[in-house]
Every structure is written in C-alpha cells, then in structure tokens.
Coordinates of C-alpha atoms in Angstrom, one line a residue:
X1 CA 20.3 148.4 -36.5
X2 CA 16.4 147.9 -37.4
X3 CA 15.6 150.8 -34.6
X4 CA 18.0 152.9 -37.1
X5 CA 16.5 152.0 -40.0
X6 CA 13.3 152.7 -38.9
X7 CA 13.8 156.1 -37.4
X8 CA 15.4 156.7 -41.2
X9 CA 12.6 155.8 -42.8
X10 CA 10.2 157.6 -40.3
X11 CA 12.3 161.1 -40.8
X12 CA 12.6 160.8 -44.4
X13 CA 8.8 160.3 -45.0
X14 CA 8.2 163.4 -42.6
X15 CA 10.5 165.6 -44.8
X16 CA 8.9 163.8 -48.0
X17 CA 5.1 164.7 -46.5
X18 CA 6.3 168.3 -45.7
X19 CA 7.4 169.2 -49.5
X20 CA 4.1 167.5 -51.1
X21 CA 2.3 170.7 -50.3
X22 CA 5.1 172.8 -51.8
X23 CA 5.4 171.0 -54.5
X24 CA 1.9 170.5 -55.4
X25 CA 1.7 174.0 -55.8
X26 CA 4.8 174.3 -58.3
X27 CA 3.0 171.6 -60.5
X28 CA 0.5 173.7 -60.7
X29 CA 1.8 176.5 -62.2
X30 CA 4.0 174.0 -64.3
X31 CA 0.9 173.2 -66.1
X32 CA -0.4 176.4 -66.8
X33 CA 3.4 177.1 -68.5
X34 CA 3.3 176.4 -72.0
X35 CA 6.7 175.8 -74.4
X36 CA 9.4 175.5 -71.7
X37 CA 12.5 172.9 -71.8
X38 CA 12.6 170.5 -69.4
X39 CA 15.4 172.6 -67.9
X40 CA 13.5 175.1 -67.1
X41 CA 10.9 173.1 -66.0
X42 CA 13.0 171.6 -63.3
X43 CA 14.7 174.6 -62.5
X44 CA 11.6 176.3 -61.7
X45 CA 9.7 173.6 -59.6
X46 CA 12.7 173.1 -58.0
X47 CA 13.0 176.4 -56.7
X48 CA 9.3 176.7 -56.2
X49 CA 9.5 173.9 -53.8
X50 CA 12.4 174.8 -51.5
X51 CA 11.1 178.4 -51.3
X52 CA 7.7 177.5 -50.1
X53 CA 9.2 174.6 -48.2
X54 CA 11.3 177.1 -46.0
X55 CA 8.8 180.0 -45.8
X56 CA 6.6 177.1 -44.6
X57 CA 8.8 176.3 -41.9
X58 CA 9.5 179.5 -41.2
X59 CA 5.9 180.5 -40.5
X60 CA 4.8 177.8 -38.5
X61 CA 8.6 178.7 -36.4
X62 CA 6.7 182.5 -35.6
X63 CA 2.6 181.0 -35.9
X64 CA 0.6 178.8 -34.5
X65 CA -1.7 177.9 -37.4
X66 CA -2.8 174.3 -37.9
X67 CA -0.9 172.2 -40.2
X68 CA -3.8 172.8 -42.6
X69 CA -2.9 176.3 -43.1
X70 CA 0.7 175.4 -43.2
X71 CA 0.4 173.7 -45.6
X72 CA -1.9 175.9 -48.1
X73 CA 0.2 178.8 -47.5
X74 CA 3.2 176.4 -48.4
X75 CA 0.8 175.2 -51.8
X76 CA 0.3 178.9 -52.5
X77 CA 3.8 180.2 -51.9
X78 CA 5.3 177.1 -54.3
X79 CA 3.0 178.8 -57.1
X80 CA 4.2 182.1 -57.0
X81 CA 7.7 181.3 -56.2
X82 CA 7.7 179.3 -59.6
X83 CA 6.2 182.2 -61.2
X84 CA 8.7 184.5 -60.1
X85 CA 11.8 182.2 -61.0
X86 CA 12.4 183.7 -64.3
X87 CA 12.4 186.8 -63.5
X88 CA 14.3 187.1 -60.3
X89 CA 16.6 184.6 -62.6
X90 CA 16.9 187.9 -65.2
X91 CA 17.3 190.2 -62.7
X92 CA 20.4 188.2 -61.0
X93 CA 22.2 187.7 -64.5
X94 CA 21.8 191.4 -65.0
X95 CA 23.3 192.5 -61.6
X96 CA 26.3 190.2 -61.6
X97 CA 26.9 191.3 -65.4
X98 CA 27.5 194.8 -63.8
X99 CA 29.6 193.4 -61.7
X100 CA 33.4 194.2 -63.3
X101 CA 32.6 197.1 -64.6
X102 CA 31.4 198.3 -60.8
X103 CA 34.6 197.0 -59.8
X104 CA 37.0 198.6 -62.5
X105 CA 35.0 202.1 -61.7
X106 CA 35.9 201.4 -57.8
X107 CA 39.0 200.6 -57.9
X108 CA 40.5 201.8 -61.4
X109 CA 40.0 205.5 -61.6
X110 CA 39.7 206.8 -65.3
X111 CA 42.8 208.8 -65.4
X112 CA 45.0 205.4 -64.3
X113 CA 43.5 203.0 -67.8
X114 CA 45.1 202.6 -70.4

C-alpha cells in the first residue's frame, strides 16, 4: 500500500510540474486582461493551459529539445492560446448557429416547406 501511495504521489507531482509552465504563461496574459468575469477568466486559463500542455507534449513526442525549451514553448503557447480563446469561442458559436439552417437547406428542399 505505501509503495502505491508513493508512486501516486510521484505521478501526480510530475503531471502538476509539467502544467506550471503552461500555466504560467496563461497567468500572464490574465493580467494583462482588464474587466473580465471570473468566468471568463477561468475559462480562458483553463484552456490556455491544456492547449499548451498538449502541444508541449506533443513537441517533445516529434523533438528532442531539452526540457528547458519544452517548457518555454509550453509558457509561450499558454499565452497565446488564452489570447485566442475568445475568439475561436465566437467563431464556434457562429458555426454551430448555422448549423439548422445548413441542415433544413440539405435535406428540406424549398419547394417541400411549408
């Protein structure tokens, strides 16, 4: 049970240590954002952090760049990442607004409403 506990605790701090970076970078950009709720607040560092945290992993998966690196480009990509959030957050609502009308046009010719 304690060799459990311990290899827990050992792979919980290694996942903790790898989003510091990411969201370092978030906070950042968090204070640089002036008159936003706390929603967004947390909705943006949130997805500033797992966006950087995976296209951290995903570069040291394809490089072979020192953890250093890793973990700037990880600080870096949490910034922009939260920058973009609002926007990439319009352009979603807008597309899945279009949704049922794209639909009804599909599969609803004009001659068939009523």
């Amino acid at each position: 049970m304690k060799h459990l506990i311990h290899e827990a605790a050992l792979a919980a701090s290694a996942f903790i240590a790898g989003l510091v970076p990411s969201a370092l970078g978030a906070a950042v950009s968090l204070a640089y954002e002036p008159g936003l709720t706390w929603r967004q607040r947390f909705v943006q560092l949130s997805v500033g952090v797992c966006v950087s945290y995976f296209v951290g992993g995903a570069i040291h998966s394809v490089t072979d760049w020192s953890a250093f690196v890793l973990q700037a480009i990880q600080f870096v990509t949490g910034m922009i990442a939260y920058k973009a959030t609002p926007r990439v957050t319009h352009a979603l609502v807008e597309r899945v607004a279009e949704i049922p009308a794209a639909l009804i046009d599909r599969f609803l010719p004009r001659g068939d409403r009523s």
